[in-house]
CSV table of C-alpha atoms in Angstrom, one decimal:
chain,number,residue,atom,x,y,z
A,30,UNK,CA,0.2,-3.5,0.4
A,31,UNK,CA,2.0,-4.6,-1.9
A,32,UNK,CA,2.1,-6.9,-5.5
A,33,UNK,CA,3.9,-10.5,-5.5
A,34,UNK,CA,4.7,-12.0,-8.6
A,35,UNK,CA,3.5,-16.1,-8.1
A,36,UNK,CA,5.9,-18.0,-6.5
A,37,UNK,CA,4.9,-21.0,-4.2
A,38,UNK,CA,5.0,-20.3,-0.5
A,39,UNK,CA,5.5,-22.9,2.3
A,40,UNK,CA,2.5,-22.4,4.4
A,41,UNK,CA,2.6,-25.8,7.0
A,42,UNK,CA,4.8,-24.3,9.3
A,43,UNK,CA,1.9,-22.2,12.3
A,44,UNK,CA,3.1,-18.9,13.5
A,45,UNK,CA,1.7,-18.0,17.0
A,46,UNK,CA,0.4,-14.6,18.1
A,47,UNK,CA,2.6,-13.5,20.5
A,48,UNK,CA,0.4,-12.9,23.9
A,49,UNK,CA,1.4,-9.7,24.1
A,50,UNK,CA,-0.7,-8.6,21.4
A,51,UNK,CA,-3.5,-9.3,22.3
A,52,UNK,CA,-3.2,-8.0,26.1
A,53,UNK,CA,-6.1,-8.8,27.3
A,54,UNK,CA,-7.5,-11.5,24.8
A,55,UNK,CA,-6.6,-15.3,24.9
A,56,UNK,CA,-4.9,-16.8,23.1
A,57,UNK,CA,-6.6,-20.1,20.8
A,58,UNK,CA,-6.0,-21.9,18.2
A,59,UNK,CA,-7.7,-19.6,15.4
A,60,UNK,CA,-4.8,-16.5,15.9
A,61,UNK,CA,-2.5,-19.1,14.3
A,62,UNK,CA,-0.3,-18.7,10.5
A,63,UNK,CA,1.4,-19.2,8.3
A,64,UNK,CA,4.2,-18.8,6.3
A,65,UNK,CA,3.4,-14.7,6.9
A,66,UNK,CA,4.4,-13.2,2.6
A,67,UNK,CA,4.4,-13.5,-0.7
A,68,UNK,CA,4.6,-13.5,-4.6
A,69,UNK,CA,1.8,-11.9,-5.7
A,70,UNK,CA,2.8,-10.3,-9.3
A,71,UNK,CA,2.5,-12.5,-11.8
A,72,UNK,CA,3.1,-11.0,-15.5
A,73,UNK,CA,-0.4,-10.8,-16.0
A,74,UNK,CA,-2.5,-9.8,-13.1
A,75,UNK,CA,-1.3,-8.5,-9.9
A,76,UNK,CA,-2.6,-8.7,-6.7
A,77,UNK,CA,-1.3,-6.7,-3.7
A,78,UNK,CA,-0.3,-6.8,-0.6
A,79,UNK,CA,3.0,-7.6,1.5
A,80,UNK,CA,4.7,-10.1,-0.2
A,81,UNK,CA,7.6,-10.1,-2.7
A,82,UNK,CA,7.1,-8.7,-6.9
A,83,UNK,CA,9.6,-10.4,-8.5
A,84,UNK,CA,9.0,-13.5,-10.4
A,85,UNK,CA,10.9,-15.8,-9.1
A,86,UNK,CA,10.9,-19.5,-10.4
A,87,UNK,CA,8.7,-22.2,-8.7
A,88,UNK,CA,9.6,-23.9,-5.3
A,89,UNK,CA,8.3,-23.8,-1.9
A,90,UNK,CA,10.1,-21.0,-0.2
A,91,UNK,CA,12.9,-22.8,2.3
A,92,UNK,CA,15.0,-21.9,5.2
A,93,UNK,CA,18.7,-21.4,2.2
A,94,UNK,CA,16.0,-18.5,1.4
A,95,UNK,CA,17.7,-16.6,4.5
A,96,UNK,CA,21.6,-16.6,3.0
A,97,UNK,CA,19.3,-15.3,-0.9
A,98,UNK,CA,17.5,-12.4,0.8
A,99,UNK,CA,20.1,-10.5,3.2
A,100,UNK,CA,22.5,-11.2,-0.4
A,101,UNK,CA,19.1,-9.5,-1.6
A,102,UNK,CA,20.3,-7.2,1.2
A,103,UNK,CA,23.1,-5.8,0.5
A,104,UNK,CA,21.8,-5.3,-2.9
A,105,UNK,CA,19.9,-1.9,-0.7
A,106,UNK,CA,23.6,0.0,-2.7
A,107,UNK,CA,22.5,-1.4,-5.9
A,108,UNK,CA,18.2,-1.0,-5.9
A,109,UNK,CA,18.6,2.5,-4.7
A,110,UNK,CA,20.5,4.6,-6.4
A,111,UNK,CA,20.5,8.3,-5.5
A,112,UNK,CA,22.6,11.5,-7.4
A,113,UNK,CA,22.6,14.9,-6.7
A,114,UNK,CA,22.9,16.5,-9.5
A,115,UNK,CA,25.4,20.4,-10.6
A,116,UNK,CA,21.4,22.4,-10.1
A,117,UNK,CA,20.9,20.7,-6.6
A,118,UNK,CA,18.2,18.6,-7.4
A,119,UNK,CA,19.0,14.6,-5.5
A,120,UNK,CA,17.2,11.8,-8.1
A,121,UNK,CA,16.2,8.9,-6.1
A,122,UNK,CA,16.1,5.7,-8.5
A,123,UNK,CA,14.1,2.0,-7.8
A,124,UNK,CA,16.2,0.0,-10.2
A,125,UNK,CA,14.7,-3.6,-9.6
A,126,UNK,CA,13.2,-4.5,-12.6
A,127,UNK,CA,12.7,-7.6,-12.4
A,128,UNK,CA,10.4,-7.8,-9.3
A,129,UNK,CA,9.1,-4.7,-10.1
A,130,UNK,CA,10.9,-2.4,-8.3
A,131,UNK,CA,9.6,-3.7,-5.7
A,132,UNK,CA,11.1,-2.3,-1.7
A,133,UNK,CA,12.5,-5.7,0.6
A,134,UNK,CA,13.5,-3.9,4.3
A,135,UNK,CA,17.5,-2.6,3.5
A,136,UNK,CA,16.3,-0.5,1.0
A,137,UNK,CA,14.5,1.3,2.9
A,138,UNK,CA,16.2,2.0,5.2
A,139,UNK,CA,18.8,3.4,1.9
A,140,UNK,CA,15.8,5.0,1.0
A,141,UNK,CA,15.3,6.7,4.3
A,142,UNK,CA,18.2,7.4,4.9
A,143,UNK,CA,18.8,9.2,1.6
A,144,UNK,CA,16.6,11.7,2.3
A,145,UNK,CA,17.7,12.3,5.8
A,146,UNK,CA,21.2,13.0,4.1
A,147,UNK,CA,19.4,15.1,1.6
A,148,UNK,CA,16.5,17.2,3.9
A,149,UNK,CA,20.1,19.0,5.7
A,150,UNK,CA,21.6,19.0,2.7
A,151,UNK,CA,21.6,22.6,1.9
A,152,UNK,CA,23.0,21.9,-2.1
A,153,UNK,CA,20.1,19.7,-2.3
A,154,UNK,CA,17.2,22.3,-3.1
A,155,UNK,CA,14.7,18.9,-4.5
A,156,UNK,CA,14.4,15.7,-5.0
A,157,UNK,CA,13.2,13.2,-7.9
A,158,UNK,CA,11.8,9.8,-7.2
A,159,UNK,CA,11.5,7.3,-10.4
A,160,UNK,CA,11.0,4.0,-11.5
A,161,UNK,CA,14.1,2.6,-13.3
A,162,UNK,CA,12.3,1.1,-16.3
A,163,UNK,CA,8.7,1.9,-17.8
A,164,UNK,CA,6.6,-0.9,-16.2
A,165,UNK,CA,6.4,-0.1,-13.0
A,166,UNK,CA,7.2,2.7,-10.4
A,167,UNK,CA,7.1,0.5,-7.2
A,168,UNK,CA,4.8,-3.1,-7.5
A,169,UNK,CA,5.4,-2.8,-3.1
A,170,UNK,CA,7.3,-4.7,-0.7
A,171,UNK,CA,9.7,-7.4,-1.0
A,172,UNK,CA,9.7,-9.4,1.7
A,173,UNK,CA,9.6,-13.2,1.0
A,174,UNK,CA,12.8,-12.8,2.5
A,175,UNK,CA,10.3,-12.5,6.0
A,176,UNK,CA,8.7,-16.4,5.1
A,177,UNK,CA,11.8,-17.9,5.9
A,178,UNK,CA,13.3,-16.7,9.1
A,179,UNK,CA,9.2,-16.4,10.6
A,180,UNK,CA,9.2,-20.0,9.3
A,181,UNK,CA,13.1,-20.8,11.3
A,182,UNK,CA,12.0,-18.4,14.5
A,183,UNK,CA,8.3,-17.5,14.7
A,184,UNK,CA,9.5,-14.7,17.0
A,185,UNK,CA,11.7,-13.3,14.7
A,186,UNK,CA,11.7,-9.4,15.5
A,187,UNK,CA,12.3,-8.9,11.6
A,188,UNK,CA,8.7,-9.2,11.4
A,189,UNK,CA,8.3,-5.0,13.4
A,190,UNK,CA,11.3,-4.1,11.8
A,191,UNK,CA,10.0,-4.3,8.4
A,192,UNK,CA,6.2,-2.9,9.6
A,193,UNK,CA,8.7,0.2,11.6
A,194,UNK,CA,10.7,0.5,8.8
A,195,UNK,CA,8.7,0.9,6.3
A,196,UNK,CA,5.5,2.7,8.3
A,197,UNK,CA,8.8,5.9,9.8
A,198,UNK,CA,9.8,6.4,6.1
A,199,UNK,CA,6.0,6.5,5.0
A,200,UNK,CA,6.1,9.8,7.7
A,201,UNK,CA,9.1,11.6,6.9
A,202,UNK,CA,7.8,11.7,2.9
A,203,UNK,CA,4.7,12.9,5.1
A,204,UNK,CA,6.5,14.9,5.9
A,205,UNK,CA,9.7,16.4,3.6
A,206,UNK,CA,11.1,19.7,3.7
A,207,UNK,CA,11.9,19.9,1.0
A,208,UNK,CA,9.9,19.1,-2.8
A,209,UNK,CA,9.4,16.1,-3.1
A,210,UNK,CA,8.4,14.6,-7.0
A,211,UNK,CA,7.2,10.8,-8.0
A,212,UNK,CA,7.0,9.5,-11.1
A,213,UNK,CA,3.7,6.9,-11.2
A,214,UNK,CA,5.2,5.4,-14.1
A,215,UNK,CA,3.4,2.1,-14.6
A,216,UNK,CA,2.5,0.0,-11.4
A,217,UNK,CA,2.3,2.0,-8.7
A,218,UNK,CA,0.8,-0.5,-5.6
A,219,UNK,CA,0.8,-1.4,-2.0
A,220,UNK,CA,3.6,0.4,-0.3
A,221,UNK,CA,4.5,2.0,-4.4
A,222,UNK,CA,1.6,4.4,-3.5
A,223,UNK,CA,2.8,3.9,-0.5
A,224,UNK,CA,6.5,5.6,-1.1
A,225,UNK,CA,5.1,8.8,-3.7
A,226,UNK,CA,0.6,8.9,-2.1
A,227,UNK,CA,2.0,10.9,0.4
A,228,UNK,CA,5.3,13.4,-0.8
A,229,UNK,CA,4.3,16.8,-2.7
A,230,UNK,CA,3.8,16.3,-6.2
A,231,UNK,CA,2.3,13.0,-8.1
A,232,UNK,CA,3.4,13.0,-11.5
A,233,UNK,CA,1.3,9.6,-13.1
A,234,UNK,CA,0.9,8.2,-16.9
A,235,UNK,CA,-1.2,6.9,-19.1
A,236,UNK,CA,0.2,3.9,-18.0
A,237,UNK,CA,-0.3,4.0,-14.2
A,238,UNK,CA,-1.7,1.5,-12.4
A,239,UNK,CA,-2.8,2.2,-8.8
A,240,UNK,CA,-4.8,-0.5,-6.2
A,241,UNK,CA,-4.8,-2.0,-2.9
A,242,UNK,CA,-6.4,-4.9,-3.1
A,243,UNK,CA,-4.9,-6.2,0.1
A,244,UNK,CA,-8.4,-7.3,0.8
A,245,UNK,CA,-8.2,-10.4,-1.4
A,246,UNK,CA,-5.2,-12.4,0.6
A,247,UNK,CA,-7.0,-12.0,4.1
A,248,UNK,CA,-4.7,-8.3,4.9
A,249,UNK,CA,-6.3,-5.3,4.9
A,250,UNK,CA,-5.1,-1.8,2.7
A,251,UNK,CA,-2.2,-0.5,4.6
A,252,UNK,CA,0.5,2.2,3.8
A,253,UNK,CA,-1.4,5.1,5.0
A,254,UNK,CA,-4.1,4.1,3.0
A,255,UNK,CA,-6.9,5.5,5.0
A,256,UNK,CA,-5.1,8.6,5.2
A,257,UNK,CA,-5.6,9.1,1.1
A,258,UNK,CA,-8.8,7.7,1.6
A,259,UNK,CA,-10.3,10.2,3.2
A,260,UNK,CA,-9.3,13.0,1.5
A,261,UNK,CA,-11.0,11.9,-1.4
A,262,UNK,CA,-14.9,13.0,-2.5
A,263,UNK,CA,-17.8,12.1,-1.4
A,264,UNK,CA,-16.4,12.0,2.3
A,265,UNK,CA,-13.7,9.7,2.2
A,266,UNK,CA,-16.0,7.1,0.1
A,267,UNK,CA,-14.6,6.8,-3.1
A,268,UNK,CA,-11.7,5.8,-0.7
A,269,UNK,CA,-12.9,3.1,1.0
A,270,UNK,CA,-14.9,2.1,-2.3
A,271,UNK,CA,-11.4,1.8,-4.2
A,272,UNK,CA,-9.7,-0.1,-1.1
A,273,UNK,CA,-12.3,-2.4,-0.3
A,274,UNK,CA,-12.9,-3.6,-3.6
A,275,UNK,CA,-9.3,-3.6,-4.3
A,276,UNK,CA,-10.7,-1.9,-7.7
A,277,UNK,CA,-7.5,-1.1,-10.1
A,278,UNK,CA,-7.8,2.5,-11.2
A,279,UNK,CA,-5.7,3.2,-14.7
A,280,UNK,CA,-6.5,6.7,-16.0
A,281,UNK,CA,-5.8,9.1,-15.4
A,282,UNK,CA,-8.4,11.1,-15.2
A,283,UNK,CA,-9.4,8.9,-12.1
A,284,UNK,CA,-6.3,8.8,-10.3
A,285,UNK,CA,-6.6,12.5,-10.5
A,286,UNK,CA,-10.0,13.1,-9.4
A,287,UNK,CA,-9.3,10.4,-6.2
A,288,UNK,CA,-6.0,12.5,-5.7
A,289,UNK,CA,-3.4,9.9,-6.3
A,290,UNK,CA,-1.9,12.6,-8.8
A,291,UNK,CA,-1.3,15.5,-8.6
A,292,UNK,CA,-0.3,15.7,-12.3
A,293,UNK,CA,-0.7,14.4,-16.0
A,294,UNK,CA,2.1,13.9,-18.0
A,295,UNK,CA,2.0,11.5,-20.7
A,296,UNK,CA,5.3,8.9,-20.9
A,297,UNK,CA,6.3,10.2,-24.1
A,298,UNK,CA,7.6,14.0,-22.4
A,299,UNK,CA,8.7,12.5,-18.8
A,300,UNK,CA,12.2,12.5,-20.0
A,301,UNK,CA,11.3,15.7,-21.0
A,302,UNK,CA,10.2,16.8,-17.4
A,303,UNK,CA,13.0,14.8,-15.5
A,304,UNK,CA,15.9,17.2,-18.2
A,305,UNK,CA,14.1,20.3,-18.0
A,306,UNK,CA,14.2,19.7,-14.6
A,307,UNK,CA,17.8,18.9,-14.3
A,308,UNK,CA,18.9,22.1,-16.4
A,309,UNK,CA,16.2,24.9,-14.1
A,310,UNK,CA,18.3,27.2,-12.1
A,311,UNK,CA,16.5,26.9,-8.9
A,312,UNK,CA,15.8,30.3,-6.8
A,313,UNK,CA,15.2,30.1,-3.4
A,314,UNK,CA,11.2,28.8,-3.1
A,315,UNK,CA,11.7,25.6,-5.1
A,316,UNK,CA,8.3,24.4,-4.5
A,317,UNK,CA,7.2,28.1,-6.8
A,318,UNK,CA,10.4,26.5,-10.0
A,319,UNK,CA,8.8,22.7,-9.8
A,320,UNK,CA,5.2,23.9,-10.0
A,321,UNK,CA,5.6,26.4,-12.9
A,322,UNK,CA,7.5,23.2,-15.0
A,323,UNK,CA,5.2,20.7,-13.8
A,324,UNK,CA,2.2,23.1,-15.3
A,325,UNK,CA,4.3,22.8,-19.0
A,326,UNK,CA,5.2,20.1,-19.0
A,327,UNK,CA,1.4,18.1,-17.7
A,328,UNK,CA,-1.4,17.8,-19.7
A,329,UNK,CA,-5.5,17.9,-19.3
A,330,UNK,CA,-6.8,13.6,-19.4
A,331,UNK,CA,-8.6,13.0,-23.1
A,332,UNK,CA,-11.3,11.1,-21.2
A,333,UNK,CA,-13.7,12.6,-18.0
A,334,UNK,CA,-13.1,10.7,-14.9
A,335,UNK,CA,-15.2,7.3,-14.4
A,336,UNK,CA,-14.9,8.0,-10.3
A,337,UNK,CA,-16.9,11.3,-10.8
A,338,UNK,CA,-19.6,10.5,-12.7
A,339,UNK,CA,-20.1,7.3,-10.4
A,340,UNK,CA,-19.9,9.5,-7.8
A,341,UNK,CA,-23.7,9.5,-6.5
A,342,UNK,CA,-23.9,5.3,-6.5
A,343,UNK,CA,-20.3,5.4,-4.3
A,344,UNK,CA,-21.8,8.1,-1.8
A,345,UNK,CA,-25.1,5.9,-1.3
A,346,UNK,CA,-22.5,2.9,-1.0
A,347,UNK,CA,-19.3,3.2,0.8
A,348,UNK,CA,-20.2,6.1,3.3
A,349,UNK,CA,-18.8,6.0,6.2
A,350,UNK,CA,-21.7,5.1,8.4
A,351,UNK,CA,-22.4,1.8,6.5
A,352,UNK,CA,-21.6,-1.7,7.3
A,353,UNK,CA,-20.4,-4.3,4.9
A,354,UNK,CA,-23.4,-5.9,4.5
A,355,UNK,CA,-25.7,-2.6,4.2
A,356,UNK,CA,-22.7,-1.4,1.2
A,357,UNK,CA,-23.6,-5.7,0.0
A,358,UNK,CA,-27.1,-4.7,0.2
A,359,UNK,CA,-26.8,-1.2,-1.4
A,360,UNK,CA,-24.8,-2.9,-4.6
A,361,UNK,CA,-27.7,-4.9,-5.2
A,362,UNK,CA,-30.2,-2.7,-6.0
A,363,UNK,CA,-27.7,-0.5,-8.1
A,364,UNK,CA,-27.3,-3.6,-9.7
A,365,UNK,CA,-31.3,-2.9,-10.5
A,366,UNK,CA,-30.9,0.5,-12.8
A,367,UNK,CA,-32.2,1.8,-15.5
A,368,UNK,CA,-28.3,3.0,-16.3
A,369,UNK,CA,-26.0,-0.1,-18.1
A,370,UNK,CA,-22.9,2.2,-16.5
A,371,UNK,CA,-24.1,2.0,-13.1
A,372,UNK,CA,-25.3,-2.3,-13.2
A,373,UNK,CA,-21.6,-2.5,-14.6
A,374,UNK,CA,-20.5,-0.7,-11.6
A,375,UNK,CA,-21.8,-2.5,-9.3
A,376,UNK,CA,-21.6,-6.0,-10.4
A,377,UNK,CA,-17.7,-5.2,-10.8
A,378,UNK,CA,-17.6,-3.7,-6.9
A,379,UNK,CA,-19.2,-6.8,-5.6
A,380,UNK,CA,-17.7,-9.5,-7.4
A,381,UNK,CA,-14.2,-6.9,-6.1
A,382,UNK,CA,-16.6,-7.6,-2.1
A,383,UNK,CA,-16.6,-11.2,-3.1
A,384,UNK,CA,-13.2,-12.0,-3.2
A,385,UNK,CA,-12.0,-10.9,0.1
A,386,UNK,CA,-12.0,-12.7,3.1
A,387,UNK,CA,-14.5,-11.6,5.9
A,388,UNK,CA,-12.5,-10.2,8.3
A,389,UNK,CA,-10.6,-8.3,6.3
A,390,UNK,CA,-13.2,-6.8,5.2
A,391,UNK,CA,-14.9,-6.2,8.4
A,392,UNK,CA,-11.7,-4.5,10.0
A,393,UNK,CA,-10.5,-2.2,6.9
A,394,UNK,CA,-15.0,-1.0,6.6
A,395,UNK,CA,-14.2,0.2,11.0
A,396,UNK,CA,-11.1,1.2,10.1
A,397,UNK,CA,-12.0,4.0,7.0
A,398,UNK,CA,-14.3,5.0,8.5
A,399,UNK,CA,-12.7,6.0,11.8
A,400,UNK,CA,-9.8,8.0,9.6
A,401,UNK,CA,-13.1,9.5,7.6
A,402,UNK,CA,-14.1,10.1,11.1
A,403,UNK,CA,-11.8,11.9,12.4
A,404,UNK,CA,-10.1,12.9,9.4
A,405,UNK,CA,-9.2,17.7,10.4
A,406,UNK,CA,-10.8,17.2,13.6
A,407,UNK,CA,-9.5,19.3,16.7
A,408,UNK,CA,-7.9,16.5,19.0
A,409,UNK,CA,-8.6,14.1,16.9
A,410,UNK,CA,-5.8,10.8,16.5
A,411,UNK,CA,-6.4,10.1,13.1
A,412,UNK,CA,-5.7,14.4,12.2
A,413,UNK,CA,-2.7,13.7,11.2
A,414,UNK,CA,-0.5,11.2,9.3
A,415,UNK,CA,1.2,9.8,12.4
A,416,UNK,CA,-1.6,9.0,14.6
A,417,UNK,CA,-2.9,7.0,11.5
A,418,UNK,CA,0.9,5.0,11.5
A,419,UNK,CA,0.5,4.2,14.9
A,420,UNK,CA,-2.9,3.0,14.7
A,421,UNK,CA,-2.3,1.0,11.4
A,422,UNK,CA,1.3,-0.1,13.1
A,423,UNK,CA,-1.0,-2.3,15.7
A,424,UNK,CA,-3.6,-3.7,13.3
A,425,UNK,CA,-0.5,-4.9,10.8
A,426,UNK,CA,1.6,-6.6,13.6
A,427,UNK,CA,-2.0,-8.7,14.4
A,428,UNK,CA,-4.4,-8.7,11.4
A,429,UNK,CA,-0.8,-10.9,9.1
A,430,UNK,CA,-0.9,-13.1,12.0
A,431,UNK,CA,-4.1,-15.2,11.2
A,432,UNK,CA,-5.3,-17.1,9.3
A,433,UNK,CA,-7.0,-15.3,6.8
A,434,UNK,CA,-3.7,-14.4,5.6
A,435,UNK,CA,-2.5,-18.0,5.6
A,436,UNK,CA,-4.9,-19.4,3.4
A,437,UNK,CA,-5.1,-16.9,1.0
A,438,UNK,CA,-1.9,-17.6,0.3
A,439,UNK,CA,-2.6,-20.5,-0.6
A,440,UNK,CA,-5.2,-20.0,-2.6
A,441,UNK,CA,-4.6,-17.3,-4.3
A,442,UNK,CA,-0.7,-18.2,-4.7
A,443,UNK,CA,0.0,-21.9,-4.0
A,444,UNK,CA,-2.6,-23.7,-4.9
A,445,UNK,CA,-4.3,-21.4,-7.0
A,446,UNK,CA,-7.6,-22.2,-6.9
A,447,UNK,CA,-9.0,-19.1,-5.9
A,448,UNK,CA,-11.1,-20.7,-3.2
A,449,UNK,CA,-10.2,-19.1,-0.5
A,450,UNK,CA,-11.9,-20.9,3.0
A,451,UNK,CA,-11.7,-17.9,5.2
A,452,UNK,CA,-11.9,-18.6,9.2
A,453,UNK,CA,-14.2,-16.9,9.7
A,454,UNK,CA,-16.8,-17.7,6.1
A,455,UNK,CA,-19.3,-15.4,6.0
A,456,UNK,CA,-20.1,-11.4,7.3
A,457,UNK,CA,-22.2,-12.7,9.2
A,458,UNK,CA,-19.9,-15.0,11.7
A,459,UNK,CA,-17.2,-12.3,12.3
A,460,UNK,CA,-17.0,-11.3,15.5
A,461,UNK,CA,-16.5,-7.6,16.3
A,462,UNK,CA,-15.1,-7.7,19.1
A,463,UNK,CA,-11.9,-9.7,17.7
A,464,UNK,CA,-12.4,-6.8,15.1
A,465,UNK,CA,-12.2,-4.0,17.5
A,466,UNK,CA,-9.2,-6.3,19.8
A,467,UNK,CA,-6.2,-5.1,16.8
A,468,UNK,CA,-6.9,-1.5,17.0
A,469,UNK,CA,-6.3,-1.9,21.2
A,470,UNK,CA,-2.4,-0.7,22.3
A,471,UNK,CA,0.2,-2.7,22.8
A,472,UNK,CA,0.9,-4.9,25.5
A,473,UNK,CA,3.7,-4.3,27.9
A,474,UNK,CA,6.6,-5.8,26.3
A,475,UNK,CA,5.8,-4.7,23.0
A,476,UNK,CA,7.3,-1.1,21.5
A,477,UNK,CA,4.3,1.3,19.7
A,478,UNK,CA,5.3,2.7,16.5
A,479,UNK,CA,7.3,5.3,17.1
A,480,UNK,CA,7.9,7.8,14.0
């Protein structure tokens, strides 16, 4: 869900699931984890998940980071800047460039507070979201400080607070009553997709990089991405492919085809688009005004969407009825194709799956299939994003505390050997009952997500 910079993370202290997370399951040693979140977005590569996107200096996270975390929280006013212009255009600027505009808990709260105030303010006609630098819109969620809190108190309420703040903000964005425009320029991963992908207008540039590679560190693609995936071509197959393999989208044509972007505006025209928006006289129907302005500055991508060309292969492999093992077998068949592009795609997809924790892959496959199958069906819980996020909250509280997460952090961030020892180590050893258990309602004493 988030991107992090490569900093060391202390992972020795274990964390056990509160028993009521699995009311019908006995607590076992398999349900432990070390430090909760870390940082994964180095200058040369990005791996997204719940963690810190800052380029912090080497050194393990210690309890002394707690003061630093709450000091960072106090800087939400500095990192999330809101301005209302005379014509009614309101702008939120994420201004934390050294951390690739990663969001922390207090920033989430501030962001949502601003949106709520503007939604009820008749002077505000529309909202624009942007990053302060061309390198990143938002690389994800910064939760390095949460690690220190968990190391101090294994039952810290901070973990559910973080998920609640994040998921409730996503729901607010999805239902926002005024035009919501995102400039997704640069790195837009994890929670960056959460902040933009559920809004009305999603502007991508040639610098936009989109990805959800959480399976690679033992988590799962969250921030409502399963809901977005369900609406992608091939009955949700393309979204499932992106979520399971962690494939990056780095071309405007693919971003538009998938639906993560609604408009392509060359980065050189973004400033003019913003100036035009700030100079506009907005009518009583600002949606029409915004749509007309975006049409004026947007362009058609020069290249055709590669994902569109590969749709038959993607659908044959990642259809909702396919298990992870069936997906792999189908991809192996495509490795024998006479088309070089198909062979390259199959090899890349298998490599992406190979980086994921077996449990995470099975969880993601199960979850995305449920949402894709339920989307659009009257009375189904997954027809609305709120229903998706309620289920996602249960999954997040449980899967983030599995041993796989600690091991993924060790392999990717601490030792950097890129050789995680997953538990279970293979798809054949994944207990489907354990996968099903993460979807169960939370036990007595643990509140469900309120949105």
